[in-house]
Tab-separated table of C-alpha atoms and ligand atoms in Angstrom:
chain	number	residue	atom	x	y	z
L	37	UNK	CA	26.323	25.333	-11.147
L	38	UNK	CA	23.242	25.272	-8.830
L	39	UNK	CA	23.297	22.235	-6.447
L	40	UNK	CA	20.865	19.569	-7.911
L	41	UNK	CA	16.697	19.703	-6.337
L	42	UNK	CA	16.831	17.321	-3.341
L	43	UNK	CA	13.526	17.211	-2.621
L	44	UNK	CA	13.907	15.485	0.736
L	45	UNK	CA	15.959	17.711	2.373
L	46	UNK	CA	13.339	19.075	4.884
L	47	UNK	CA	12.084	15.749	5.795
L	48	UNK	CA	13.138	14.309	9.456
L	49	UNK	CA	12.975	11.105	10.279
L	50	UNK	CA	13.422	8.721	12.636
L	51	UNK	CA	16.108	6.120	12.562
L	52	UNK	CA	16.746	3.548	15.822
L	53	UNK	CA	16.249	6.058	18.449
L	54	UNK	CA	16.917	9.341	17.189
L	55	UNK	CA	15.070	11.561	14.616
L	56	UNK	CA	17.058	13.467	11.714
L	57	UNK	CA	17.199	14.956	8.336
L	58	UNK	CA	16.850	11.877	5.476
L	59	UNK	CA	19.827	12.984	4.070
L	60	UNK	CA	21.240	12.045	7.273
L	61	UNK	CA	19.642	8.713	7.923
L	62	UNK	CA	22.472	6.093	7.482
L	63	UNK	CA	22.108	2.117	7.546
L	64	UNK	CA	24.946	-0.503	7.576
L	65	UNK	CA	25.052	-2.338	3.767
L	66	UNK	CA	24.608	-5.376	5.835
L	67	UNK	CA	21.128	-3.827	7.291
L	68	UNK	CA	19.108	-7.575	5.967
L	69	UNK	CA	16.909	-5.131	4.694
L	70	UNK	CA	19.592	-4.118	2.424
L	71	UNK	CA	21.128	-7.236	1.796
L	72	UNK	CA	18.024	-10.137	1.551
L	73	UNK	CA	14.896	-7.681	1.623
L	74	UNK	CA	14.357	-8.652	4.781
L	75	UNK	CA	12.014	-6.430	6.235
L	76	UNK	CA	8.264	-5.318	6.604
L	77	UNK	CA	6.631	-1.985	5.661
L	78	UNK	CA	3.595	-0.011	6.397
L	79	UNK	CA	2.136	3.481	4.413
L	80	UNK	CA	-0.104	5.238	6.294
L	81	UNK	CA	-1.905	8.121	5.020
L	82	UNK	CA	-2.423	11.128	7.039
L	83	UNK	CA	-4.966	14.159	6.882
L	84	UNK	CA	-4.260	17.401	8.434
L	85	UNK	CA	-2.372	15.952	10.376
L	86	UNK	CA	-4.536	13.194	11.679
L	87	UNK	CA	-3.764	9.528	10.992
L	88	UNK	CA	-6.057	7.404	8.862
L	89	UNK	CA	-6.890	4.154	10.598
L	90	UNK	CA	-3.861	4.068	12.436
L	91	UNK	CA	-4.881	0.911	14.192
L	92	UNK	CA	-5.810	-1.263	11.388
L	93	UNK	CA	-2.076	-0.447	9.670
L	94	UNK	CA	-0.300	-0.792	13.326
L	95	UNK	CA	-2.255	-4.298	13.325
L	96	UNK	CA	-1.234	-5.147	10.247
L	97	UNK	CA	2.389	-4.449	10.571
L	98	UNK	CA	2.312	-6.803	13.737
L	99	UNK	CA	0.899	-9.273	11.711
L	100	UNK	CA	3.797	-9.095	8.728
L	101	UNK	CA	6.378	-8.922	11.822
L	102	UNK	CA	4.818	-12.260	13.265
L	103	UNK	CA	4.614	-13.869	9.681
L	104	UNK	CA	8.008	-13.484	9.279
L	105	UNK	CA	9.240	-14.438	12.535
L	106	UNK	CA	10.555	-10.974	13.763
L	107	UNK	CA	9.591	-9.277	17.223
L	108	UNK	CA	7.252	-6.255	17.551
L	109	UNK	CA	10.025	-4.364	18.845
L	110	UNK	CA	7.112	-1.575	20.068
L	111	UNK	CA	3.846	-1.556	21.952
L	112	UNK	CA	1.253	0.097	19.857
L	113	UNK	CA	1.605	3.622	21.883
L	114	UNK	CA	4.822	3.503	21.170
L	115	UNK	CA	4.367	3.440	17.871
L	116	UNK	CA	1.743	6.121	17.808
L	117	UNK	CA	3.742	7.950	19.498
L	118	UNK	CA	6.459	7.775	17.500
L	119	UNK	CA	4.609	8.183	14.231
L	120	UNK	CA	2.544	11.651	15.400
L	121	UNK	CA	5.954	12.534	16.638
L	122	UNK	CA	7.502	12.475	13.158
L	123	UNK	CA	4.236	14.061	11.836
L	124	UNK	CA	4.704	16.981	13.756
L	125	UNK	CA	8.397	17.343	12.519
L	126	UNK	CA	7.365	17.806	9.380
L	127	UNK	CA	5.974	20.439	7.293
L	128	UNK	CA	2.895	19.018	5.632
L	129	UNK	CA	-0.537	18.678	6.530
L	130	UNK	CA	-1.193	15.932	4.241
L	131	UNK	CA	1.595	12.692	4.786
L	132	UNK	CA	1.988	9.290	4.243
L	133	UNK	CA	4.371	7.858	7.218
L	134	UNK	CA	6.456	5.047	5.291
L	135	UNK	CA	7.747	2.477	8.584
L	136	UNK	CA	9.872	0.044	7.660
L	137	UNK	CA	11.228	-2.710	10.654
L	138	UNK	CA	13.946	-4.994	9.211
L	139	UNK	CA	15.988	-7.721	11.089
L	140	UNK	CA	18.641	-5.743	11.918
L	141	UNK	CA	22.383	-6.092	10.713
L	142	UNK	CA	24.521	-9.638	10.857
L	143	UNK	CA	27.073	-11.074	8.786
L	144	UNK	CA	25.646	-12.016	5.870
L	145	UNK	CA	23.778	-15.606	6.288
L	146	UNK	CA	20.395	-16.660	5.134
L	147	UNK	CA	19.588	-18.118	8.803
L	148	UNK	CA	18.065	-15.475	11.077
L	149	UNK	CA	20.709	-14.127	13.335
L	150	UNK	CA	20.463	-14.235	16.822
L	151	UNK	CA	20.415	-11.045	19.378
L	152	UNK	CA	20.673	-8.457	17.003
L	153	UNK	CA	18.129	-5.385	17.291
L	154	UNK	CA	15.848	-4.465	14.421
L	155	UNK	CA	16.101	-1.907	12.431
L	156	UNK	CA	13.466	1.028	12.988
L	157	UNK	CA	12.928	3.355	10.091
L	158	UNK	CA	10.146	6.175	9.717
L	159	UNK	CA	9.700	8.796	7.615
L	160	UNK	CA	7.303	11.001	5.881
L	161	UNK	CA	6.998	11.916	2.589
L	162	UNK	CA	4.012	14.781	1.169
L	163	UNK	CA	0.821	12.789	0.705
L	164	UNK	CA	0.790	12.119	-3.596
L	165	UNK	CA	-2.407	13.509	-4.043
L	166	UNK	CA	-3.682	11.989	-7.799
L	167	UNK	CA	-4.419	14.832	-10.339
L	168	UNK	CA	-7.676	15.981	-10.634
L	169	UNK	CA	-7.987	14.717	-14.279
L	170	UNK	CA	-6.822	11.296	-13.629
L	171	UNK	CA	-9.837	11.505	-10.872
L	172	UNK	CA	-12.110	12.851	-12.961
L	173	UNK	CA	-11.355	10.706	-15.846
L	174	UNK	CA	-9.863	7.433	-14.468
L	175	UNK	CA	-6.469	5.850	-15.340
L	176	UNK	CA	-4.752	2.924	-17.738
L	177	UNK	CA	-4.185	-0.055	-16.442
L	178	UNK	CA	-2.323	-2.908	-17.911
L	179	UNK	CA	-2.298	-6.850	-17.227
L	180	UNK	CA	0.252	-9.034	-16.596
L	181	UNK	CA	1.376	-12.377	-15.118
L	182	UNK	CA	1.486	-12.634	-11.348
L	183	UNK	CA	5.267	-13.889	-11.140
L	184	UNK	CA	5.370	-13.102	-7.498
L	185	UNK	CA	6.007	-15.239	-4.175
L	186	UNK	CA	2.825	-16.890	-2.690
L	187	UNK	CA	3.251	-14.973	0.446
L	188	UNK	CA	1.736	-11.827	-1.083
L	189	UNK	CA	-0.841	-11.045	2.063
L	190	UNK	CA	2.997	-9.964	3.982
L	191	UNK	CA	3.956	-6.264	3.745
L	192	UNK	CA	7.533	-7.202	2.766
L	193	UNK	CA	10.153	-4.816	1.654
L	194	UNK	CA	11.255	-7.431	-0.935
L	195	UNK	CA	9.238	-6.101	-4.053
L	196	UNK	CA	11.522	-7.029	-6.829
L	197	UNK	CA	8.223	-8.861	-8.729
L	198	UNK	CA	6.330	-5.821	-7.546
L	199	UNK	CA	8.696	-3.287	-8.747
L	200	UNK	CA	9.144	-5.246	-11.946
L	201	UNK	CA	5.155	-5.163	-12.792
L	202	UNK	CA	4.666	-2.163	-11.806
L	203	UNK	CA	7.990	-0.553	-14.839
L	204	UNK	CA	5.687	-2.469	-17.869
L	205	UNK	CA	2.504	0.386	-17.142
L	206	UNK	CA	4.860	2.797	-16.313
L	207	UNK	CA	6.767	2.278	-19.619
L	208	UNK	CA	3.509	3.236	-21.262
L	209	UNK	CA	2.676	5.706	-19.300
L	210	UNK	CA	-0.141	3.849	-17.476
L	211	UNK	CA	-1.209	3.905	-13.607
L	212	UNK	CA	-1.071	0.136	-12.404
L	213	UNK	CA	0.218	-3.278	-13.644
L	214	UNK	CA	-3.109	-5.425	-12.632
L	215	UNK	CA	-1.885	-9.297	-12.055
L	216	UNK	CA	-3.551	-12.327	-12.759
L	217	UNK	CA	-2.193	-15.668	-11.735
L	218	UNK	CA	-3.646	-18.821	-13.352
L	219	UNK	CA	-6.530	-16.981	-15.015
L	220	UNK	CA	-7.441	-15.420	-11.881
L	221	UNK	CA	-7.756	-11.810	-10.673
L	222	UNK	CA	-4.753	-11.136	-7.856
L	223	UNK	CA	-4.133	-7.401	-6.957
L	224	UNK	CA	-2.293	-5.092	-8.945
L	225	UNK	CA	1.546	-3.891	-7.964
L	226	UNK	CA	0.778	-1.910	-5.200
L	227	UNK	CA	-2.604	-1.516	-5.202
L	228	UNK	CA	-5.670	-3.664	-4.707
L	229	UNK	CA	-7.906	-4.153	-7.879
L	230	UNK	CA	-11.784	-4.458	-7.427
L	231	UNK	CA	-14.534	-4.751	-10.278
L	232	UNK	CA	-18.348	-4.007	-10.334
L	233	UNK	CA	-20.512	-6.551	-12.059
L	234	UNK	CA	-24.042	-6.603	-12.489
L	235	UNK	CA	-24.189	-4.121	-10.105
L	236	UNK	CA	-22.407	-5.756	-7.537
L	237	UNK	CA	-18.953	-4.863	-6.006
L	238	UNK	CA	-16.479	-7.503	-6.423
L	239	UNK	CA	-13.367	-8.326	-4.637
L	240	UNK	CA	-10.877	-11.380	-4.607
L	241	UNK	CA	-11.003	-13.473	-1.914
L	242	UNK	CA	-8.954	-12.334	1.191
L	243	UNK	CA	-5.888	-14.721	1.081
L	244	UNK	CA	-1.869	-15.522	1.196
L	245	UNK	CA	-1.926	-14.269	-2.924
L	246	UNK	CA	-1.870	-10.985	-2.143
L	247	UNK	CA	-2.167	-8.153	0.550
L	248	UNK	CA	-5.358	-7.296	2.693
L	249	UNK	CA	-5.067	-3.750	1.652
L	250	UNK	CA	-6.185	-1.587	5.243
L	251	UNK	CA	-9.242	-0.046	2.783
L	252	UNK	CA	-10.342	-3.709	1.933
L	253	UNK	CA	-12.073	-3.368	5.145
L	254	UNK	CA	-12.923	-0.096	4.515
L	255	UNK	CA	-14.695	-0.264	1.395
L	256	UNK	CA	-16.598	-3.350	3.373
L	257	UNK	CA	-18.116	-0.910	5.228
L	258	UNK	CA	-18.418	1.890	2.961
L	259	UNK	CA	-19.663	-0.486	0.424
L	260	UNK	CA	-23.041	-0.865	2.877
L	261	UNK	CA	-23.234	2.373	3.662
L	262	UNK	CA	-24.066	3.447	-0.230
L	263	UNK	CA	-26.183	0.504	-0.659
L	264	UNK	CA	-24.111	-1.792	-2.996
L	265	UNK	CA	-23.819	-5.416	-2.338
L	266	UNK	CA	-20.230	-6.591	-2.247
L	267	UNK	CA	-18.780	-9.975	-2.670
L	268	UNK	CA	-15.363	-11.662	-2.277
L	269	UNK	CA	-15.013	-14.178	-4.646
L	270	UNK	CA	-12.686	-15.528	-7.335
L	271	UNK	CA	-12.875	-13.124	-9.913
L	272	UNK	CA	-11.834	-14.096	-13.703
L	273	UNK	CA	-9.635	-12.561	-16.106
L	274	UNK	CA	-12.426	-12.691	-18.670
L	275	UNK	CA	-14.517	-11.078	-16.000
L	276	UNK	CA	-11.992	-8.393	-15.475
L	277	UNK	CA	-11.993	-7.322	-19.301
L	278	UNK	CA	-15.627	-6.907	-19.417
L	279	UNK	CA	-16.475	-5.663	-15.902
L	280	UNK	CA	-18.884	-2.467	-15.554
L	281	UNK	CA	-16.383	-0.469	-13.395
L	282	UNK	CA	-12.768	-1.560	-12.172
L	283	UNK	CA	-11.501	0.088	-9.383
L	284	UNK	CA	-8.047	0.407	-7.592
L	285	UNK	CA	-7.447	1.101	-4.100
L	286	UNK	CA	-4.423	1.730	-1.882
L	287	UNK	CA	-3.175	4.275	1.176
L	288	UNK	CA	-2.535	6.629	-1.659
L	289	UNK	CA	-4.605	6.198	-4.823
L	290	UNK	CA	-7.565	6.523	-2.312
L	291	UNK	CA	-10.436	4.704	-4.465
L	292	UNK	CA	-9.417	5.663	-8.096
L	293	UNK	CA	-11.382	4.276	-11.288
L	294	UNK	CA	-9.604	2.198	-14.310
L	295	UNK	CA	-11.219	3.600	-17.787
L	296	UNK	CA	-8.786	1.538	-19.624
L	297	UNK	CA	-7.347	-2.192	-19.700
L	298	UNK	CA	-4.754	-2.640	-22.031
L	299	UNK	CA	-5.445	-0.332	-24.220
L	300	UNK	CA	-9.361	-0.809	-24.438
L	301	UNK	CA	-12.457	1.089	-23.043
L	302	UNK	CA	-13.420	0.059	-19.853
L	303	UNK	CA	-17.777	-0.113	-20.212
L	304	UNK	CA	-18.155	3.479	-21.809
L	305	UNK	CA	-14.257	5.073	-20.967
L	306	UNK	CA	-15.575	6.861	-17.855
L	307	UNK	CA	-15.282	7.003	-14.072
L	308	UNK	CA	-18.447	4.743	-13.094
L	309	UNK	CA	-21.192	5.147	-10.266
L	310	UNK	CA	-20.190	3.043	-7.951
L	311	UNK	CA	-16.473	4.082	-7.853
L	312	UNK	CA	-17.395	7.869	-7.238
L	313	UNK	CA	-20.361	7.256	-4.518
L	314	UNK	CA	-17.381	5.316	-2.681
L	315	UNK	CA	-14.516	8.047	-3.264
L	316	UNK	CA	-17.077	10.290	-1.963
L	317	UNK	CA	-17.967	8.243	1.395
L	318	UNK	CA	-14.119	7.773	1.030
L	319	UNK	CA	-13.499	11.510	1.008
L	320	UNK	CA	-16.427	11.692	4.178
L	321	UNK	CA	-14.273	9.011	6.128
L	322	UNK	CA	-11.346	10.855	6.503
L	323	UNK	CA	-12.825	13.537	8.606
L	324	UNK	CA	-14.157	10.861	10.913
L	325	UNK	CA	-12.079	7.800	10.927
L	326	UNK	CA	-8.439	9.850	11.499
L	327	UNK	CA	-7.297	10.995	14.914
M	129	PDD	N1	0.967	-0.332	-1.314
M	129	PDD	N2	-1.475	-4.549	-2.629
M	129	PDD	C1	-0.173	-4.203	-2.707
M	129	PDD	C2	0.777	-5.140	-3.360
M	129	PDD	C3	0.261	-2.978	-2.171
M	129	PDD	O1	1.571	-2.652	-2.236
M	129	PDD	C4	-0.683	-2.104	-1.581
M	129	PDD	C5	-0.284	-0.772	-1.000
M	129	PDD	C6	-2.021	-2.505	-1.529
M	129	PDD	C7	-3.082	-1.652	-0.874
M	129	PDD	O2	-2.923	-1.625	0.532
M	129	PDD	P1	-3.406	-0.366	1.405
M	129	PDD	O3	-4.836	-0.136	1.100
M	129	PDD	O4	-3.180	-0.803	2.792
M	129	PDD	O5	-2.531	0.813	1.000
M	129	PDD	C8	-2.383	-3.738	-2.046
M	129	PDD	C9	1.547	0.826	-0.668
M	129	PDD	C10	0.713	2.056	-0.727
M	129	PDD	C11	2.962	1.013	-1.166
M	129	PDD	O6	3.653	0.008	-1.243
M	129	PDD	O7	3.382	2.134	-1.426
């Protein structure tokens, strides 16, 4: 018998104060994380070994710790420090650092216990490059109901409705669940959904629905920088199924094109022009925007 693949054996860590194999990593089963999902996340890609706007995702996890009432329990050099430190523990040149802060362990009681210290997790997994055919070609998406809490725009660990939308494309072997809530447009499970109509970029409005993805921002700017007009507006689910381009974007899917939506062409089944001008300023970002 050969021992079974554990694929994250090499990777080291860093746990409240010290840094270690995974494997090693241990938490309490009455972490809150554990127990009510009570914690906040960040992925943050990296690039030969240089972190992609590192400030915009240390921002945001400040602002998930303040919306739900938990203390930074770092200064943003200590975090930087602490995230290039587990980036040079590891063997990749390409990472996403995963950091998840929870409240910390209590006896288990909904009301927020007092003194207790947070829980600090890091670690670093190989960045999941996408395949060059789904890049080339584009990916299935599905739709589905938006069944989630209305405090989507916090980076919470508690993903149940996320993990739930995301197993119905997986099922059928397709890349994203895309959500729509009341008729409207929301994100898609872990991944923010944008369409191109008459030309024009589209985005949902920035609000408490769903989560200001860090390349929101991004594609703001990159958006100008190729010349195409982009709006934030309420965008229909009727406007969705017969949109010139959709697009997803996250920390990992980069900006990747939708060719299908539930189980029909999107515009003529191929990657369109304004997705791959803004993968390729995408691509031309990295080299300038990490450090
Ligand atoms: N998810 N919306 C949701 C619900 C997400 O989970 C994500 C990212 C995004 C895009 O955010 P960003 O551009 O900052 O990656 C939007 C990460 C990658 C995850 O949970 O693994």
């Amino acid at each position: 018998m050969t021992a079974p693949f554990d694929p994250t054996a090499e990777s080291v860590c860093y746990l409240n104060g010290t840094f270690q194999p995974l494997s090693q990593c241990q938490i309490s089963v009455l972490d809150r994380g554990f127990i009510f999902g009570d914690g906040v996340y960040e992925v943050i890609p990296v690039y030969g070994r240089r972190v992609f706007r590192a400030d915009a995702h240390l921002e945001r996890l400040v602002r998930s710790l303040n919306a739900v009432e938990m203390a930074n329990p770092c200064t943003r050099e200590d975090w930087l420090a602490l995230v290039r430190e587990v980036i040079a523990r590891n063997a990749q040149d390409d990472q996403c650092i995963y950091i998840q802060v929870t409240r910390g362990v209590a006896r288990r009681d909904h009301v927020f216990p007092r003194g207790v210290e947070p829980t600090i997790f890091m670690m670093s997994f190989p960045f999941p490059h996408i395949q060059a055919d789904k890049r080339a070609n584009g990916v299935a998406c599905i739709t589905a109901p938006d069944l989630r809490w209305r405090n989507g725009h916090i980076k919470s660990t508690s993903l149940l409705g996320n993990v739930l939308a995301r197993q119905l494309s997986a099922e059928i072997g397709a890349a994203e669940t895309i959500l729509i809530r009341d008729g409207w447009v929301t994100e898609a499970s872990a991944s923010n959904v944008w369409v191109v109509r008459n030309g024009r970029l589209c985005a949902p409005l920035r609000d408490h629905d769903k989560l200001e993805g860090i390349r929101v921002s991004l594609l703001e700017e990159l958006s100008t920088e190729i010349g195409v007009k982009l709006d934030f507006r309420p965008i229909a689910e009727w406007e969705l199924r017969c949109a010139e381009e959709i697009l997803l974007t996250s920390a990992t899917k980069e900006v990747l094109p939708v060719t299908s939506l539930d189980g029909r062409r999107v515009s003529e089944g191929r990657p369109g022009a304004v997705c791959q001008s803004l993968y390729a300023a995408y691509q031309a970002a990295k080299d300038v925007q990490s450090s």
